Amino acid sequence: MTIELGINFFDTARGYTDSEEKLGAALKKHRDKVIIATKSMARDKKGMAEDIDKSLMTLGVDYLDLYQLHNVKDKGALEQVLAADGALAALKEAKEKGKIRHIGVTGHIKDILLEIMQTGEVETVQFPFNPVEVSGAGKLFELAEKMDTGVIIMKPMAGGALTNAKLTLSFILEHPVTVAIPGMDSPEQVEENAAVGSILRSLSELEREELARIVTKLGTRFCRRCEYCLPCQQGIDIPSVFLFDGYYTRYDLKDWAKERYQAMDVKPDDCLECGECEERCPYNLPIREMLKEAAERLG
């Protein structure tokens, strides 16, 4: 269905549980029609080389169109991947051998992405961009154009916080992006998103005003469901807590949200306030405080 509608770019990762296996099973028979991108959190040469081979085997393909350095988020990670025995070295060797065709990087911290792009070693950059997350994107767009770097937009719907795909994706496609990768979990969402991509257009003034109202109401203090806060040592499913709280506060599904929250095995009351989740959050959210607030509403 997706390929018939013109969708040909598929993003996965070694860390997305069984995503590579499932995508591989679905896409192998369409190999010449699709672009398969995957990624690894490996930071050293040996680990990355092993992950590349695992991806090829799991996906069941002879080559990968794009392999990315996954979530390079600080100076330490950047120095690791760029070192002589770092992950980038393995990617370059794999490209020479024909195992992968292009090398990319993903991340949330735009200054780090700018730094690695300036090395000229990556061919694509993947970062979050949407109507509520525009800060710093201009510099990335400018450098990408200068370096002829492909731009992949993740979190185009802000992790599900934005629900009007027509307005949101149209806004994103007004910018110099190569591809946007919204998550979809129903045939209806596939059709809706594909329809936006099939007819590129500019937003009308009324649509811009409506989008501005949505952005103002949403603010910036919300979970994007990137799941980098996990695992919680107490077993709290932090993104799910915030997902249910969002349905409670934004979409007026209070009974539905409370019911699902109450069914959770581990709740925010079990939080030890160790702060590990906040250290890992790329958006610097006050997770401990937000968990308490959600618990008050949903409990």
mmCIF file of N, CA, C and O in Angstrom, residues 171-232:
data_model
loop_
_atom_site.group_PDB
_atom_site.id
_atom_site.type_symbol
_atom_site.label_atom_id
_atom_site.label_comp_id
_atom_site.label_asym_id
_atom_site.label_seq_id
_atom_site.Cartn_x
_atom_site.Cartn_y
_atom_site.Cartn_z
ATOM 1 N N PHE A 171 3.681 22.470 6.165
ATOM 2 C CA PHE A 171 4.623 23.443 6.725
ATOM 3 C C PHE A 171 6.061 22.947 6.564
ATOM 4 O O PHE A 171 6.941 23.692 6.129
ATOM 5 N N ILE A 172 6.303 21.706 6.899
ATOM 6 C CA ILE A 172 7.661 21.145 6.809
ATOM 7 C C ILE A 172 8.155 21.124 5.372
ATOM 8 O O ILE A 172 9.308 21.486 5.086
ATOM 9 N N LEU A 173 7.289 20.748 4.451
ATOM 10 C CA LEU A 173 7.696 20.614 3.052
ATOM 11 C C LEU A 173 7.886 21.961 2.360
ATOM 12 O O LEU A 173 8.359 22.008 1.218
ATOM 13 N N GLU A 174 7.538 23.040 3.044
ATOM 14 C CA GLU A 174 7.868 24.369 2.517
ATOM 15 C C GLU A 174 9.356 24.668 2.680
ATOM 16 O O GLU A 174 9.877 25.598 2.071
ATOM 17 N N HIS A 175 10.025 23.904 3.509
ATOM 18 C CA HIS A 175 11.446 24.106 3.802
ATOM 19 C C HIS A 175 12.314 23.178 2.947
ATOM 20 O O HIS A 175 11.807 22.209 2.370
ATOM 21 N N PRO A 176 13.607 23.445 2.869
ATOM 22 C CA PRO A 176 14.494 22.638 2.007
ATOM 23 C C PRO A 176 14.840 21.291 2.627
ATOM 24 O O PRO A 176 15.971 21.036 3.042
ATOM 25 N N VAL A 177 13.832 20.419 2.716
ATOM 26 C CA VAL A 177 14.038 19.087 3.269
ATOM 27 C C VAL A 177 14.036 18.062 2.139
ATOM 28 O O VAL A 177 13.426 18.266 1.091
ATOM 29 N N THR A 178 14.730 16.959 2.373
ATOM 30 C CA THR A 178 14.765 15.874 1.390
ATOM 31 C C THR A 178 13.599 14.924 1.606
ATOM 32 O O THR A 178 12.936 14.507 0.655
ATOM 33 N N VAL A 179 13.367 14.576 2.863
ATOM 34 C CA VAL A 179 12.281 13.654 3.179
ATOM 35 C C VAL A 179 11.868 13.849 4.636
ATOM 36 O O VAL A 179 12.691 14.211 5.480
ATOM 37 N N ALA A 180 10.580 13.665 4.911
ATOM 38 C CA ALA A 180 10.066 13.673 6.282
ATOM 39 C C ALA A 180 9.586 12.268 6.604
ATOM 40 O O ALA A 180 9.040 11.576 5.740
ATOM 41 N N ILE A 181 9.795 11.829 7.861
ATOM 42 C CA ILE A 181 9.477 10.443 8.199
ATOM 43 C C ILE A 181 8.496 10.369 9.378
ATOM 44 O O ILE A 181 8.867 9.990 10.485
ATOM 45 N N PRO A 182 7.230 10.695 9.146
ATOM 46 C CA PRO A 182 6.245 10.577 10.221
ATOM 47 C C PRO A 182 5.964 9.116 10.540
ATOM 48 O O PRO A 182 5.944 8.263 9.651
ATOM 49 N N GLY A 183 5.753 8.835 11.812
ATOM 50 C CA GLY A 183 5.339 7.493 12.197
ATOM 51 C C GLY A 183 3.863 7.306 11.890
ATOM 52 O O GLY A 183 3.070 8.242 12.027
ATOM 53 N N MET A 184 3.496 6.118 11.454
ATOM 54 C CA MET A 184 2.099 5.853 11.096
ATOM 55 C C MET A 184 1.697 4.500 11.653
ATOM 56 O O MET A 184 2.467 3.545 11.584
ATOM 57 N N ASP A 185 0.482 4.417 12.195
ATOM 58 C CA ASP A 185 0.041 3.144 12.759
ATOM 59 C C ASP A 185 -1.335 2.714 12.258
ATOM 60 O O ASP A 185 -1.996 1.870 12.866
ATOM 61 N N SER A 186 -1.754 3.286 11.124
ATOM 62 C CA SER A 186 -3.023 2.855 10.527
ATOM 63 C C SER A 186 -2.998 3.160 9.033
ATOM 64 O O SER A 186 -2.303 4.090 8.595
ATOM 65 N N PRO A 187 -3.748 2.414 8.239
ATOM 66 C CA PRO A 187 -3.834 2.699 6.796
ATOM 67 C C PRO A 187 -4.334 4.111 6.513
ATOM 68 O O PRO A 187 -3.906 4.747 5.546
ATOM 69 N N GLU A 188 -5.217 4.603 7.388
ATOM 70 C CA GLU A 188 -5.755 5.954 7.184
ATOM 71 C C GLU A 188 -4.665 7.009 7.302
ATOM 72 O O GLU A 188 -4.615 7.969 6.527
ATOM 73 N N GLN A 189 -3.764 6.824 8.266
ATOM 74 C CA GLN A 189 -2.654 7.768 8.428
ATOM 75 C C GLN A 189 -1.710 7.697 7.229
ATOM 76 O O GLN A 189 -1.194 8.722 6.783
ATOM 77 N N VAL A 190 -1.481 6.517 6.713
ATOM 78 C CA VAL A 190 -0.629 6.356 5.526
ATOM 79 C C VAL A 190 -1.220 7.143 4.363
ATOM 80 O O VAL A 190 -0.520 7.897 3.670
ATOM 81 N N GLU A 191 -2.495 6.984 4.138
ATOM 82 C CA GLU A 191 -3.161 7.668 3.025
ATOM 83 C C GLU A 191 -3.141 9.180 3.220
ATOM 84 O O GLU A 191 -2.899 9.934 2.264
ATOM 85 N N GLU A 192 -3.395 9.620 4.449
ATOM 86 C CA GLU A 192 -3.423 11.060 4.738
ATOM 87 C C GLU A 192 -2.049 11.691 4.506
ATOM 88 O O GLU A 192 -1.940 12.739 3.855
ATOM 89 N N ASN A 193 -0.997 11.045 5.003
ATOM 90 C CA ASN A 193 0.346 11.600 4.849
ATOM 91 C C ASN A 193 0.813 11.560 3.400
ATOM 92 O O ASN A 193 1.450 12.505 2.912
ATOM 93 N N ALA A 194 0.505 10.480 2.712
ATOM 94 C CA ALA A 194 0.907 10.363 1.308
ATOM 95 C C ALA A 194 0.229 11.431 0.455
ATOM 96 O O ALA A 194 0.825 11.964 -0.490
ATOM 97 N N ALA A 195 -1.000 11.763 0.794
ATOM 98 C CA ALA A 195 -1.740 12.778 0.031
ATOM 99 C C ALA A 195 -1.065 14.134 0.135
ATOM 100 O O ALA A 195 -1.017 14.897 -0.837
ATOM 101 N N VAL A 196 -0.517 14.448 1.313
ATOM 102 C CA VAL A 196 0.187 15.724 1.476
ATOM 103 C C VAL A 196 1.426 15.761 0.590
ATOM 104 O O VAL A 196 1.723 16.770 -0.055
ATOM 105 N N GLY A 197 2.157 14.664 0.557
ATOM 106 C CA GLY A 197 3.379 14.627 -0.228
ATOM 107 C C GLY A 197 3.160 14.611 -1.727
ATOM 108 O O GLY A 197 4.056 14.977 -2.491
ATOM 109 N N SER A 198 1.994 14.186 -2.160
ATOM 110 C CA SER A 198 1.735 14.082 -3.596
ATOM 111 C C SER A 198 1.461 15.434 -4.247
ATOM 112 O O SER A 198 1.614 15.592 -5.461
ATOM 113 N N ILE A 199 1.044 16.411 -3.433
ATOM 114 C CA ILE A 199 0.752 17.750 -3.981
ATOM 115 C C ILE A 199 1.451 18.792 -3.105
ATOM 116 O O ILE A 199 0.942 19.187 -2.052
ATOM 117 N N LEU A 200 2.621 19.234 -3.538
ATOM 118 C CA LEU A 200 3.367 20.227 -2.758
ATOM 119 C C LEU A 200 2.735 21.597 -2.953
ATOM 120 O O LEU A 200 2.477 22.028 -4.074
ATOM 121 N N ARG A 201 2.489 22.285 -1.848
ATOM 122 C CA ARG A 201 1.836 23.595 -1.924
ATOM 123 C C ARG A 201 2.228 24.425 -0.721
ATOM 124 O O ARG A 201 2.739 23.917 0.284
ATOM 125 N N SER A 202 1.969 25.717 -0.807
ATOM 126 C CA SER A 202 2.217 26.621 0.313
ATOM 127 C C SER A 202 0.946 26.763 1.137
ATOM 128 O O SER A 202 -0.172 26.698 0.610
ATOM 129 N N LEU A 203 1.129 26.955 2.418
ATOM 130 C CA LEU A 203 -0.024 27.158 3.291
ATOM 131 C C LEU A 203 -0.676 28.509 3.007
ATOM 132 O O LEU A 203 -0.002 29.484 2.687
ATOM 133 N N SER A 204 -1.980 28.563 3.164
ATOM 134 C CA SER A 204 -2.693 29.830 3.028
ATOM 135 C C SER A 204 -2.532 30.610 4.325
ATOM 136 O O SER A 204 -2.104 30.075 5.349
ATOM 137 N N GLU A 205 -2.896 31.866 4.300
ATOM 138 C CA GLU A 205 -2.798 32.687 5.508
ATOM 139 C C GLU A 205 -3.697 32.154 6.620
ATOM 140 O O GLU A 205 -3.331 32.159 7.794
ATOM 141 N N LEU A 206 -4.884 31.695 6.244
ATOM 142 C CA LEU A 206 -5.794 31.136 7.243
ATOM 143 C C LEU A 206 -5.196 29.872 7.864
ATOM 144 O O LEU A 206 -5.321 29.643 9.074
ATOM 145 N N GLU A 207 -4.545 29.067 7.049
ATOM 146 C CA GLU A 207 -3.919 27.846 7.557
ATOM 147 C C GLU A 207 -2.753 28.180 8.481
ATOM 148 O O GLU A 207 -2.542 27.513 9.498
ATOM 149 N N ARG A 208 -2.005 29.221 8.141
ATOM 150 C CA ARG A 208 -0.894 29.633 9.010
ATOM 151 C C ARG A 208 -1.405 30.121 10.366
ATOM 152 O O ARG A 208 -0.806 29.852 11.410
ATOM 153 N N GLU A 209 -2.513 30.829 10.340
ATOM 154 C CA GLU A 209 -3.105 31.312 11.588
ATOM 155 C C GLU A 209 -3.589 30.138 12.447
ATOM 156 O O GLU A 209 -3.400 30.130 13.661
ATOM 157 N N GLU A 210 -4.195 29.152 11.793
ATOM 158 C CA GLU A 210 -4.663 27.971 12.527
ATOM 159 C C GLU A 210 -3.480 27.206 13.117
ATOM 160 O O GLU A 210 -3.520 26.778 14.280
ATOM 161 N N LEU A 211 -2.418 27.064 12.346
ATOM 162 C CA LEU A 211 -1.233 26.366 12.830
ATOM 163 C C LEU A 211 -0.596 27.112 13.996
ATOM 164 O O LEU A 211 -0.149 26.498 14.970
ATOM 165 N N ALA A 212 -0.571 28.419 13.915
ATOM 166 C CA ALA A 212 -0.020 29.233 15.005
ATOM 167 C C ALA A 212 -0.817 29.036 16.287
ATOM 168 O O ALA A 212 -0.245 28.980 17.380
ATOM 169 N N ARG A 213 -2.133 28.920 16.184
ATOM 170 C CA ARG A 213 -2.969 28.689 17.365
ATOM 171 C C ARG A 213 -2.656 27.325 17.985
ATOM 172 O O ARG A 213 -2.578 27.178 19.218
ATOM 173 N N ILE A 214 -2.451 26.332 17.127
ATOM 174 C CA ILE A 214 -2.124 24.983 17.612
ATOM 175 C C ILE A 214 -0.791 24.996 18.350
ATOM 176 O O ILE A 214 -0.649 24.419 19.431
ATOM 177 N N VAL A 215 0.196 25.677 17.775
ATOM 178 C CA VAL A 215 1.534 25.735 18.363
ATOM 179 C C VAL A 215 1.505 26.458 19.703
ATOM 180 O O VAL A 215 2.125 26.016 20.678
ATOM 181 N N THR A 216 0.784 27.563 19.759
ATOM 182 C CA THR A 216 0.685 28.330 21.010
ATOM 183 C C THR A 216 0.050 27.500 22.118
ATOM 184 O O THR A 216 0.511 27.500 23.264
ATOM 185 N N LYS A 217 -0.977 26.775 21.775
ATOM 186 C CA LYS A 217 -1.680 25.946 22.766
ATOM 187 C C LYS A 217 -0.789 24.810 23.267
ATOM 188 O O LYS A 217 -0.804 24.474 24.454
ATOM 189 N N LEU A 218 -0.002 24.229 22.369
ATOM 190 C CA LEU A 218 0.831 23.079 22.733
ATOM 191 C C LEU A 218 2.034 23.476 23.567
ATOM 192 O O LEU A 218 2.413 22.797 24.527
ATOM 193 N N GLY A 219 2.675 24.607 23.228
ATOM 194 C CA GLY A 219 3.869 25.024 23.948
ATOM 195 C C GLY A 219 5.057 24.130 23.621
ATOM 196 O O GLY A 219 5.083 23.461 22.576
ATOM 197 N N THR A 220 6.045 24.073 24.517
ATOM 198 C CA THR A 220 7.237 23.257 24.265
ATOM 199 C C THR A 220 7.488 22.218 25.363
ATOM 200 O O THR A 220 8.366 21.381 25.233
ATOM 201 N N ARG A 221 6.702 22.280 26.416
ATOM 202 C CA ARG A 221 6.921 21.387 27.561
ATOM 203 C C ARG A 221 6.069 20.126 27.400
ATOM 204 O O ARG A 221 5.045 19.943 28.050
ATOM 205 N N PHE A 222 6.494 19.274 26.484
ATOM 206 C CA PHE A 222 5.757 18.039 26.250
ATOM 207 C C PHE A 222 6.716 16.960 25.758
ATOM 208 O O PHE A 222 7.796 17.242 25.233
ATOM 209 N N CYS A 223 6.310 15.724 25.936
ATOM 210 C CA CYS A 223 7.129 14.569 25.549
ATOM 211 C C CYS A 223 6.988 14.293 24.058
ATOM 212 O O CYS A 223 5.875 14.284 23.516
ATOM 213 N N ARG A 224 8.121 14.081 23.396
ATOM 214 C CA ARG A 224 8.120 13.755 21.959
ATOM 215 C C ARG A 224 8.132 12.252 21.717
ATOM 216 O O ARG A 224 8.205 11.792 20.593
ATOM 217 N N ARG A 225 8.143 11.457 22.783
ATOM 218 C CA ARG A 225 8.131 9.997 22.703
ATOM 219 C C ARG A 225 9.340 9.438 21.949
ATOM 220 O O ARG A 225 9.247 8.443 21.240
ATOM 221 N N CYS A 226 10.484 10.072 22.139
ATOM 222 C CA CYS A 226 11.712 9.541 21.525
ATOM 223 C C CYS A 226 12.236 8.341 22.305
ATOM 224 O O CYS A 226 13.037 7.559 21.790
ATOM 225 N N GLU A 227 11.810 8.213 23.577
ATOM 226 C CA GLU A 227 12.142 7.090 24.459
ATOM 227 C C GLU A 227 13.603 7.055 24.901
ATOM 228 O O GLU A 227 14.063 6.044 25.429
ATOM 229 N N TYR A 228 14.329 8.141 24.726
ATOM 230 C CA TYR A 228 15.718 8.160 25.189
ATOM 231 C C TYR A 228 15.798 8.201 26.712
ATOM 232 O O TYR A 228 16.851 7.927 27.284
ATOM 233 N N CYS A 229 14.688 8.522 27.370
ATOM 234 C CA CYS A 229 14.665 8.534 28.829
ATOM 235 C C CYS A 229 14.708 7.126 29.411
ATOM 236 O O CYS A 229 15.019 6.937 30.591
ATOM 237 N N LEU A 230 14.374 6.139 28.605
ATOM 238 C CA LEU A 230 14.307 4.754 29.062
ATOM 239 C C LEU A 230 15.655 4.042 28.920
ATOM 240 O O LEU A 230 16.486 4.444 28.095
ATOM 241 N N PRO A 231 15.881 2.962 29.682
ATOM 242 C CA PRO A 231 14.952 2.370 30.636
ATOM 243 C C PRO A 231 15.001 3.060 31.990
ATOM 244 O O PRO A 231 16.052 3.493 32.447
ATOM 245 N N CYS A 232 13.848 3.119 32.641
ATOM 246 C CA CYS A 232 13.760 3.603 34.011
ATOM 247 C C CYS A 232 14.105 2.443 34.939
ATOM 248 O O CYS A 232 13.588 1.339 34.762
#
